[in-house]
Short mmCIF file of C-alpha atoms in Angstrom, two decimals:
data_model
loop_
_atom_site.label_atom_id
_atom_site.label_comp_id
_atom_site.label_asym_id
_atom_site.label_seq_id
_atom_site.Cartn_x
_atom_site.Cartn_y
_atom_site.Cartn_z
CA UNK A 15 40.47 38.03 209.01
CA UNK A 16 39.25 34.64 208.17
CA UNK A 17 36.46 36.42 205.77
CA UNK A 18 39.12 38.16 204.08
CA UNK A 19 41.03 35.10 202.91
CA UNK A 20 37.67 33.57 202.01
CA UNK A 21 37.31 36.48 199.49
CA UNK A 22 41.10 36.26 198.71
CA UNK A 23 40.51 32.28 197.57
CA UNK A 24 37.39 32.49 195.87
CA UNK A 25 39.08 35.16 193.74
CA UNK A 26 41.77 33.04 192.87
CA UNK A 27 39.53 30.86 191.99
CA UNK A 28 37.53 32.49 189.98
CA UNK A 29 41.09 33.59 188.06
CA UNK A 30 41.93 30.01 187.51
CA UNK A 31 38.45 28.90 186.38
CA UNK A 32 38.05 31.52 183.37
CA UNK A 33 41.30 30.42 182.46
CA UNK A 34 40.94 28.43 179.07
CA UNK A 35 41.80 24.69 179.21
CA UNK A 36 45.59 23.94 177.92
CA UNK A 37 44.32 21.35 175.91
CA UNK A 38 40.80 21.58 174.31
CA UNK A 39 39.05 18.78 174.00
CA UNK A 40 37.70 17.02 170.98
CA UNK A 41 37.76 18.98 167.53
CA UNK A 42 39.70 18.04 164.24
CA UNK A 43 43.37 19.03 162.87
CA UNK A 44 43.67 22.94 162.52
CA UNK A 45 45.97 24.78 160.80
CA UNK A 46 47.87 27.75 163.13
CA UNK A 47 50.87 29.22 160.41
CA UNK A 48 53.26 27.70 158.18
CA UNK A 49 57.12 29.25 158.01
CA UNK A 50 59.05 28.90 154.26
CA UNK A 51 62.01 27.14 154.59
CA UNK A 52 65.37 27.85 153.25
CA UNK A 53 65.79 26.76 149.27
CA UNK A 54 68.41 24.27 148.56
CA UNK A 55 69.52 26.00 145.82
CA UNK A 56 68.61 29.26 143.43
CA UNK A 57 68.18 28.46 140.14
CA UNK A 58 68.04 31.33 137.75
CA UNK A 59 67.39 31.72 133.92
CA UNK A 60 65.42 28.57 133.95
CA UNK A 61 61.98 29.52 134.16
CA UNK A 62 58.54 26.72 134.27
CA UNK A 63 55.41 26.25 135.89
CA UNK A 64 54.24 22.57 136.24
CA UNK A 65 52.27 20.09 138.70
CA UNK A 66 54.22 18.15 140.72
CA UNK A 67 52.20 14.65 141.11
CA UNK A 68 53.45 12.59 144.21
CA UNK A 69 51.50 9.43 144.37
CA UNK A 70 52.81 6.86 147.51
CA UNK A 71 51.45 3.18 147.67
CA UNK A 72 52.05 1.39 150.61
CA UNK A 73 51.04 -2.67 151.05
CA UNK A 74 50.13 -4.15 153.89
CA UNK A 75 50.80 -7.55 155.08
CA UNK A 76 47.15 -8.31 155.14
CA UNK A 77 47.12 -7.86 151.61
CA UNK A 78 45.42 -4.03 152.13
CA UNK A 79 47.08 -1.11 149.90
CA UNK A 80 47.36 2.30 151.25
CA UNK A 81 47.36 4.77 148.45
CA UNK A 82 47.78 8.69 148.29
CA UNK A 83 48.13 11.03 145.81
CA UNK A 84 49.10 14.75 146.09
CA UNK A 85 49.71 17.48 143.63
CA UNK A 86 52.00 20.84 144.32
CA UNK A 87 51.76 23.70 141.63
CA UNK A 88 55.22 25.24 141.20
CA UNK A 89 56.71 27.98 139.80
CA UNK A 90 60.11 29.47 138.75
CA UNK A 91 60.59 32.71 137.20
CA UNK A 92 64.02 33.81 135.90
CA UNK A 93 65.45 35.58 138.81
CA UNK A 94 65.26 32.71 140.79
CA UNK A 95 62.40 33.06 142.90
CA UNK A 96 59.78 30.03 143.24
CA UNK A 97 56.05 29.15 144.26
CA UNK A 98 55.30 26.82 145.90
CA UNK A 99 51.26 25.60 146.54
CA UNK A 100 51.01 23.26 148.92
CA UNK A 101 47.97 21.44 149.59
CA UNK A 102 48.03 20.08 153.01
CA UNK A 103 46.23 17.24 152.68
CA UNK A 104 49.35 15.47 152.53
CA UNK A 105 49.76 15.15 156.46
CA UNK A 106 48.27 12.03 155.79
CA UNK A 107 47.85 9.71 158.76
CA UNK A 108 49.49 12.82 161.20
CA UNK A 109 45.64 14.22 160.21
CA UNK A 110 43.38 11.92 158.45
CA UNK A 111 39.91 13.67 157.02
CA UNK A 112 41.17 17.13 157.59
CA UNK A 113 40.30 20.06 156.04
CA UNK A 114 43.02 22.17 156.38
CA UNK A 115 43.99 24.71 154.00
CA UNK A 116 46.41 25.12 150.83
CA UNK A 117 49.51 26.74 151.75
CA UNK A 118 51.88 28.92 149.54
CA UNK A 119 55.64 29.34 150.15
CA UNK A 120 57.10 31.96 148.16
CA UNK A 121 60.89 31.90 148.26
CA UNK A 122 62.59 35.21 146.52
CA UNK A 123 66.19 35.33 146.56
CA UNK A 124 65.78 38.77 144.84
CA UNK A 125 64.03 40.84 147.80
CA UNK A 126 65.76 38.12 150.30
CA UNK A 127 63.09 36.76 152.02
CA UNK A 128 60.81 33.56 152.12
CA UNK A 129 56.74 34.33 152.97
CA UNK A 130 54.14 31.63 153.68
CA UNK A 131 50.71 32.62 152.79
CA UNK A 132 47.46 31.21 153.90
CA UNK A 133 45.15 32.09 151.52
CA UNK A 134 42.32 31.02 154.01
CA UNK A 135 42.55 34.27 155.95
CA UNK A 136 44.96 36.41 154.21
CA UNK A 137 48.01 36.09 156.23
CA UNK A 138 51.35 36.18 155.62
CA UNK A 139 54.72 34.54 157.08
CA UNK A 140 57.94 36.23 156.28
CA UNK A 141 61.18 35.14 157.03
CA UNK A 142 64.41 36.12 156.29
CA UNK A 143 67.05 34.81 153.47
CA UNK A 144 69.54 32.28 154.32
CA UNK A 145 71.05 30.21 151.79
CA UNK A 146 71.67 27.03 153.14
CA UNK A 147 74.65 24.79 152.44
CA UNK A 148 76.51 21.85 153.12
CA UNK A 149 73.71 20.00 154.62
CA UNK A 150 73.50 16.53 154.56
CA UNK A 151 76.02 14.02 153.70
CA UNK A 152 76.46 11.49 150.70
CA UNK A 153 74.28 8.79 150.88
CA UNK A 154 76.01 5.32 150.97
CA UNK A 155 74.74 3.15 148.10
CA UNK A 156 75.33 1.65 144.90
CA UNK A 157 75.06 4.40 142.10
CA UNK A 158 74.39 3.68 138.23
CA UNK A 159 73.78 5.98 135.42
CA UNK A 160 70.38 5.05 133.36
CA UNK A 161 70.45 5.99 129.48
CA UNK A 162 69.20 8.93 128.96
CA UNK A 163 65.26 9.48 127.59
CA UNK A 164 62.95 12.45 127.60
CA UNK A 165 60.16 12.65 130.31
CA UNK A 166 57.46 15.53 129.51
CA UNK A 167 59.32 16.80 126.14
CA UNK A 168 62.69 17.62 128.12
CA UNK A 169 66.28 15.26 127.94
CA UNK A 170 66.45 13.67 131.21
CA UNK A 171 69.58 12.22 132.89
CA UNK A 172 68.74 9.00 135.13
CA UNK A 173 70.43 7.87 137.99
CA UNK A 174 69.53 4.89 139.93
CA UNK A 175 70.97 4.30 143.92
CA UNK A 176 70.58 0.93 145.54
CA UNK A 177 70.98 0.99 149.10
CA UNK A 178 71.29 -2.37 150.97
CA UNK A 179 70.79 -2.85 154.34
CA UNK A 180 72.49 -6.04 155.28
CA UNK A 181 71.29 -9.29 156.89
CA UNK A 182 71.40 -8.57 160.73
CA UNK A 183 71.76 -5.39 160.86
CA UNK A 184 68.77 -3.94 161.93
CA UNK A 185 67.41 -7.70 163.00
CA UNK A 186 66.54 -8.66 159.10
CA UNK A 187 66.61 -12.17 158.41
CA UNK A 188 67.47 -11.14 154.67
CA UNK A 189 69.22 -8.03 153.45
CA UNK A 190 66.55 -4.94 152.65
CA UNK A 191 67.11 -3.28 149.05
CA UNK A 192 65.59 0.49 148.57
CA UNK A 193 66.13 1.95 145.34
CA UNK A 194 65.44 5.34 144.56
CA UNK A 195 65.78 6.33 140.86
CA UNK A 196 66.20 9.99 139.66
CA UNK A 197 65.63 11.47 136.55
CA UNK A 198 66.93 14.63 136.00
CA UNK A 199 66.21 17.83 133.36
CA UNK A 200 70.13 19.63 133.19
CA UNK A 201 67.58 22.37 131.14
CA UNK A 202 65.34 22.81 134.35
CA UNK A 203 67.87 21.68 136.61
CA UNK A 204 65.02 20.12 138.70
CA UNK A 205 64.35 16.12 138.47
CA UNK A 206 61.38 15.64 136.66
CA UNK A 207 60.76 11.76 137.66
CA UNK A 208 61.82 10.44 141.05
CA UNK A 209 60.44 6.41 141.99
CA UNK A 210 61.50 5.12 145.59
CA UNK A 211 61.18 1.65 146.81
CA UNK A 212 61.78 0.07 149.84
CA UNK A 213 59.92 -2.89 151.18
CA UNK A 214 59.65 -1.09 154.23
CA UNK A 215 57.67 1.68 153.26
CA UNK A 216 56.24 0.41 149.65
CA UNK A 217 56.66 2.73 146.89
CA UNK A 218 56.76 6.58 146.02
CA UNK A 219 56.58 8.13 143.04
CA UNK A 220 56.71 11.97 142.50
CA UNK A 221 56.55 13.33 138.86
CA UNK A 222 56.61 16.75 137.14
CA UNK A 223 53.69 17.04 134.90
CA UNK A 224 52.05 20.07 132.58
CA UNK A 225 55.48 21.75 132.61
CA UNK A 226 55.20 25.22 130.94
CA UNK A 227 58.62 26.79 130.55
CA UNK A 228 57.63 30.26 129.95
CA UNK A 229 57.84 32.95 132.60
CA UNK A 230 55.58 32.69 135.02
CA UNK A 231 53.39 35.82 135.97
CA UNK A 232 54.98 38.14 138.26
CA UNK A 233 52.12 38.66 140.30
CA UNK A 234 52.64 34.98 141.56
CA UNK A 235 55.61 36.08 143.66
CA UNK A 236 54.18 38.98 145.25
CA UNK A 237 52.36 39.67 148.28
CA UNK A 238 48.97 40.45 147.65
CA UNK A 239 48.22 43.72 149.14
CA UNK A 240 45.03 42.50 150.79
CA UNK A 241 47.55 40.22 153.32
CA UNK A 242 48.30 40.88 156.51
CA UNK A 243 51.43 40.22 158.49
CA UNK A 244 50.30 37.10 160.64
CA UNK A 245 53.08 37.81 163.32
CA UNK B 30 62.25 22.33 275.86
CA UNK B 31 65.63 20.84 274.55
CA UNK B 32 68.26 22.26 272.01
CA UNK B 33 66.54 21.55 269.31
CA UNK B 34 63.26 22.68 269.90
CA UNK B 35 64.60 26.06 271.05
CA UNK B 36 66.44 26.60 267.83
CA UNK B 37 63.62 25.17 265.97
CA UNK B 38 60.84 27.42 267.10
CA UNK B 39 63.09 30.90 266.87
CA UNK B 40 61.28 32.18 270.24
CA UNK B 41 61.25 36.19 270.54
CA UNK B 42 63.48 37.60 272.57
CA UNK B 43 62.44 37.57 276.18
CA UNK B 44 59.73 35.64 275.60
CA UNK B 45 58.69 33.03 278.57
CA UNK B 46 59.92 29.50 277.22
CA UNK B 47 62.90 30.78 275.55
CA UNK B 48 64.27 32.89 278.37
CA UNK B 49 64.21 29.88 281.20
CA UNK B 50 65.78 27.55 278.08
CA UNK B 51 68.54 29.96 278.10
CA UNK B 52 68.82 29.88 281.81
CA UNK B 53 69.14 26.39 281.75
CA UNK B 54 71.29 25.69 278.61
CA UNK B 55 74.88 27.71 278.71
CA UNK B 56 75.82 26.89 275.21
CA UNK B 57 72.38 27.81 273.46
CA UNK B 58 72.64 31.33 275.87
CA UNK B 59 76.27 31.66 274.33
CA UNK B 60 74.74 31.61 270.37
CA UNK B 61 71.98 33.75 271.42
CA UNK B 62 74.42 36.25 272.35
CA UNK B 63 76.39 35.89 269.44
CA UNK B 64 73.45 36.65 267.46
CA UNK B 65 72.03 39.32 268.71
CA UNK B 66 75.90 41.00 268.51
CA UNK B 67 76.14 40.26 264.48
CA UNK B 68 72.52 41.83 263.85
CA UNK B 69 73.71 44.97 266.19
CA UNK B 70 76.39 44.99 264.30
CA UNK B 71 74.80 44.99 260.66
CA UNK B 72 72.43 47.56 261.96
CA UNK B 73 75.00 50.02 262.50
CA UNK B 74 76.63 49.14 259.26
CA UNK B 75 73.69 50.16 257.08
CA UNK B 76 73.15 53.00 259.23
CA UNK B 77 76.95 54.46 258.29
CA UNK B 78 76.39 53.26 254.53
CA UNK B 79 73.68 54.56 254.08
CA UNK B 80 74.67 57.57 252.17
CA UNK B 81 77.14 55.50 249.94
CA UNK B 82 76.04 55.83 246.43
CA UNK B 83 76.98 53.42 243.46
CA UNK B 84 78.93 54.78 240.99
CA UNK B 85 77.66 56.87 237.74
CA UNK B 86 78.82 54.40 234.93
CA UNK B 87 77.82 51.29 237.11
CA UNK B 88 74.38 52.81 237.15
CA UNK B 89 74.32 54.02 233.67
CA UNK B 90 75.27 50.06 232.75
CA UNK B 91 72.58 48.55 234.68
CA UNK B 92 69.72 51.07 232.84
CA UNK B 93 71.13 49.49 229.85
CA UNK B 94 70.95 46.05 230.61
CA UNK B 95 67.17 46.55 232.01
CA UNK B 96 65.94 49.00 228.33
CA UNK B 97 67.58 46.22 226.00
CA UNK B 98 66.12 43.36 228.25
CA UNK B 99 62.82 45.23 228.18
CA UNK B 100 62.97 45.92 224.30
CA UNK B 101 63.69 42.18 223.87
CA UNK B 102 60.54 41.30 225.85
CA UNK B 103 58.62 43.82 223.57
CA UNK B 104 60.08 42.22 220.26
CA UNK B 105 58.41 39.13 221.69
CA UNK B 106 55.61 39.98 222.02
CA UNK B 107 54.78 41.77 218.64
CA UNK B 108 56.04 38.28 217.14
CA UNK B 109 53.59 36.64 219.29
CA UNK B 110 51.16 38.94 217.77
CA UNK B 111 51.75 38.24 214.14
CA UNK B 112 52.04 34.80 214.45
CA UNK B 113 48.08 33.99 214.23
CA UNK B 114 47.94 36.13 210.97
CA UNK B 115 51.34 34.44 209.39
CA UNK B 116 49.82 31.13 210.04
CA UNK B 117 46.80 31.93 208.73
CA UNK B 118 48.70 33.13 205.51
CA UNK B 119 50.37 30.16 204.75
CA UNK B 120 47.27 28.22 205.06
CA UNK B 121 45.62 30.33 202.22
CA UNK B 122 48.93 29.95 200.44
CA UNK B 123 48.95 26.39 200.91
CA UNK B 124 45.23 25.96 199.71
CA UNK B 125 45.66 28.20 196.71
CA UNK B 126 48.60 25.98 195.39
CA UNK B 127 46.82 23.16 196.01
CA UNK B 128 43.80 24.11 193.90
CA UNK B 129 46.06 25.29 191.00
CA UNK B 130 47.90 21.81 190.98
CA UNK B 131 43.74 20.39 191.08
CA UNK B 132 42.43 22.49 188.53
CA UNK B 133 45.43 22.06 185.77
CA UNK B 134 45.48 18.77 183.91
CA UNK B 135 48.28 17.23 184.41
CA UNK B 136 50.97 17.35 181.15
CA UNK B 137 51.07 14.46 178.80
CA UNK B 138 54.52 13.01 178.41
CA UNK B 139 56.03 13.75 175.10
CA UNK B 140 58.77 13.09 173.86
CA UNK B 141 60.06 16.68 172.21
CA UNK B 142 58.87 19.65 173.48
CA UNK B 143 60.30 22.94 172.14
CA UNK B 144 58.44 25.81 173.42
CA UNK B 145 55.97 27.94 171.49
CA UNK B 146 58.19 30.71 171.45
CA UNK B 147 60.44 29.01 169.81
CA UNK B 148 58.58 29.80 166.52
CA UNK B 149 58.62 27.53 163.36
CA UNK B 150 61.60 30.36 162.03
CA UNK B 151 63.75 27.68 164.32
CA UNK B 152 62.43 25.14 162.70
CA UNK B 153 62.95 25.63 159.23
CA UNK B 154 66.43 27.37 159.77
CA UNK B 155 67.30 23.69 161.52
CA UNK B 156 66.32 21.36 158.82
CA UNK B 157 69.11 18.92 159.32
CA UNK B 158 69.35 16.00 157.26
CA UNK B 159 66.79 13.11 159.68
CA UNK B 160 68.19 9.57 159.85
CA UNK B 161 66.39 7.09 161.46
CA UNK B 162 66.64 8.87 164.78
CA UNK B 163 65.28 12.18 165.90
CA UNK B 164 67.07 15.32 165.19
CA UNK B 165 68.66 17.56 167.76
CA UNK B 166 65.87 19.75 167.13
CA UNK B 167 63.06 17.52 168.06
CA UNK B 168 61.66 16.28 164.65
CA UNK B 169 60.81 13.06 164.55
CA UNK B 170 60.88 11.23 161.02
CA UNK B 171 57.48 9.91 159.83
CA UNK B 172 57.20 6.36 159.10
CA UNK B 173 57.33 5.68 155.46
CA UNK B 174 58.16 8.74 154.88
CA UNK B 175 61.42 9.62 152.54
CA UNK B 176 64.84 10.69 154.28
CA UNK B 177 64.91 14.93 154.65
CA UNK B 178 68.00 15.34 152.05
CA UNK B 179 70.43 18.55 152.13
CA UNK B 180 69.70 20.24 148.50
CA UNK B 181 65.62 20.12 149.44
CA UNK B 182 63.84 22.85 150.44
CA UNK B 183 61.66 22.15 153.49
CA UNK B 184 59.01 24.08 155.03
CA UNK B 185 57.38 23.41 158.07
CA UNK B 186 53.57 24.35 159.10
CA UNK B 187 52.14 24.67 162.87
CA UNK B 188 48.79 22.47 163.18
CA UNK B 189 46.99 21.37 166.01
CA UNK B 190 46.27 17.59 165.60
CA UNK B 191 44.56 15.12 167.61
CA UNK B 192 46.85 13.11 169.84
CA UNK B 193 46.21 10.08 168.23
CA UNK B 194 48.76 11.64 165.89
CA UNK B 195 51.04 10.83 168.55
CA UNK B 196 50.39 7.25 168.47
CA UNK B 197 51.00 7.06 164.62
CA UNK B 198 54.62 7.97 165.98
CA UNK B 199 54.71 5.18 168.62
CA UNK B 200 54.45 8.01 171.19
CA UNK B 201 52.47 6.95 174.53
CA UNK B 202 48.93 8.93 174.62
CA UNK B 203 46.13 7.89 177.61
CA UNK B 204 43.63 6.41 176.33
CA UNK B 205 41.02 8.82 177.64
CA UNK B 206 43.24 11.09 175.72
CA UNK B 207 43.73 10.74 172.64
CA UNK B 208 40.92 12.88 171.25
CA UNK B 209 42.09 15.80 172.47
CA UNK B 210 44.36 18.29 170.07
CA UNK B 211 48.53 18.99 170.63
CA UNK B 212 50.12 21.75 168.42
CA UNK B 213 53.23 20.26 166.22
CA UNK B 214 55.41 21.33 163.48
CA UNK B 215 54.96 19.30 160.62
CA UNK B 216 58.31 19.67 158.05
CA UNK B 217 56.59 19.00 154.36
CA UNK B 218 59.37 18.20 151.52
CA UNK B 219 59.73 19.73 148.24
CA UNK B 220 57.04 17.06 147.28
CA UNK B 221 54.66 18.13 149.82
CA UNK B 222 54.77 15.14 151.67
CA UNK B 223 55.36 15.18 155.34
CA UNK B 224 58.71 14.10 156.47
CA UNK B 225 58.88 14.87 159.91
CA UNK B 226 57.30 16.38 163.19
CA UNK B 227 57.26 17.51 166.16
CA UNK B 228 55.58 18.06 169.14
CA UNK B 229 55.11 21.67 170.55
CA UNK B 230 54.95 22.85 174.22
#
């Protein structure tokens, strides 16, 4: 009897032991599947391409800068549907000195889906289609209208928001000013300048450059057939 | 010989010492008489009974009694049996939960936790406007990193990152931990700069 619970535990044992760890050790960032997300809003007869240049510069107290910079290629054909190429680089500190891949969300309120591709090893996401709305709520702030000027070749509309965060509030001996200021194409409907400050966080700027307004090639919102369904 | 001893020692009838204590003592004589009158007396009694039978159900009743007493002992003893092997069980239970709680690392403490099959579809169909505070779906926002607003487009990718990540987030990590890798959803805005994340279970 005894021998057979002897065999009985060093199976189990044995079970447990090939078991892979939960948590492997060591090893850098790695990249497992990306999901599109719902578009704010479709946009249609308004087609571009263009490089979307966010560049964020952060100062330390020491008197040590942080700076990043990131470019996204995007797309818009006339229907509606966008590209999205999304370096992910931009994790930044989440996954410093990584080398994970460029990601591409393709968001096609035609067929009514979203896909995420990973180019790396031919995979695809899909989702499905749902238009999102009413999300968010107005931001509190001090609004004023810029004159207008052209950014890239295209009328621009600015806005500029000053949000104040009082003495006290959040333990601030003085009060905290961020500004964000938008410029915005009513052609492209899409803001082609957008510059955020807050001493908190230092400064962000995220421009549209190398905008081509022609329609995009179609092939850029399709599936390649070589893909596979990741799940 | 006195009273006493007389009664004491039972003699046999018509033996030496207890005859001439009889002669002598009237009284002890009288109870010896008596005596041997009541065991006459229940000698002839079983003699006429002895064909008197108990009655069928009485008998029936008492078979019973003695099978279901007898069945009880048996249970018993089969229980007595088992009990070497059940203990012996429970042991091996006892020592096989004890090696799986050994040979699994214990869980870090995070702070969000949605399970895997969850699926980053969750995710991006929750991407609720993130304030300073974490959202009901377990995102938390980055530091320095710009407010998710409602008419962005978010999309969220599954990475496995060292948990020093976590510390970036002011998230406790053991120190002889943090090299080791966690899953989380990072949401990326329409900028593709991180906004938010979240650890996965």
């Amino acid at each position: 009897m005894l021998a057979r619970f002897a065999i009985a535990f060093a199976a189990a044992a044995l079970v447990l032991t090939a078991q892979p760890p939960p948590f492997p050790r060591g090893g850098g960032p790695r990249f497992l599947g990306a999901e599109a997300g719902m578009p704010g809003r479709v946009v249609k007869n308004a087609p571009y391409s263009a490089d979307m240049i966010t560049e964020t510069t952060q100062a330390l107290p020491d008197g040590n800068r942080i700076h990043q910079t990131i470019t996204v290629h995007v797309y818009r054909d006339s229907e509606g549907r966008t590209r999205t190429e999304q370096p992910l680089s931009a994790l930044g500190a989440l996954a410093p000195g990584s080398d994970l891949p460029t990601v591409i969300f393709i968001h096609d309120p035609v067929a009514g889906a979203n896909y995420a591709l990973n180019p790396r090893n031919k995979t695809v996401t899909k989702s499905g289609w749902r238009q999102m709305g009413g999300r968010g709520g107005p931001r509190n702030g001090h609004s004023e209208t810029l004159p207008k000027q052209t950014i890239e070749g295209l009328a621009a509309e600015g806005t500029r928001i000053t949000q104040t965060i009082g003495a006290g509030e959040i333990g601030n001996e003085k009060p905290i000013e961020s500004i964000t200021e938008r410029w915005y194409s009513p052609d492209l409907q899409i803001n082609l300048l957008v510059k955020r400050s807050d001493p908190r966080m230092g400064e962000t700027v995220t421009r549209l450059v190398n905008i081509n307004r022609s329609e995009p090639t179609k092939s850029l919102f399709e599936i390649p057939s070589d893909y596979k369904q990741s799940r | 010989m006195n009273c006493q001893e007389f009664w004491d020692t039972l003699p046999e009838p018509g033996a030496s010492e207890g005859a001439a204590h009889l002669a002598e003592c009237a009284e002890c004589a009288a109870r010896m008489d008596g005596q041997k009158h009541l065991a006459s007396a229940m000698a002839s009694l079983g003699t006429e009974w002895r064909r008197e039978e108990a009655p069928g159900h009485l008998e029936t009743a008492a078979l019973a009694a003695f099978r279901s007493q007898t069945a009880f002992t048996r249970a018993r003893a089969v229980r007595r049996a088992w009990t070497p092997l059940l203990a012996w069980a429970a042991a091996a239970a006892f020592l096989i939960a004890l090696s799986l709680m050994l040979v699994k690392p214990q869980a870090q403490p995070a702070a969000h936790r949605p399970s895997r099959s969850g699926g980053l579809q969750q995710a991006v169909l929750h991407t609720a406007p993130l304030d300073d505070e974490t959202s009901a779906d377990g995102f938390i926002p980055l530091p320095n990193a710009q407010r998710v607003d409602s008419p962005d487009t978010m999309n969220v990718v599954r990475v496995e990152l060292p948990r020093s990540a976590m510390l970036a987030l002011g998230l406790p990590v053991a120190p002889d931990r943090v090299t080791e890798l966690v899953e989380a959803d990072v949401m990326l805005g329409p900028d593709g700069l991180a906004r938010a994340v979240r650890f996965v279970e």
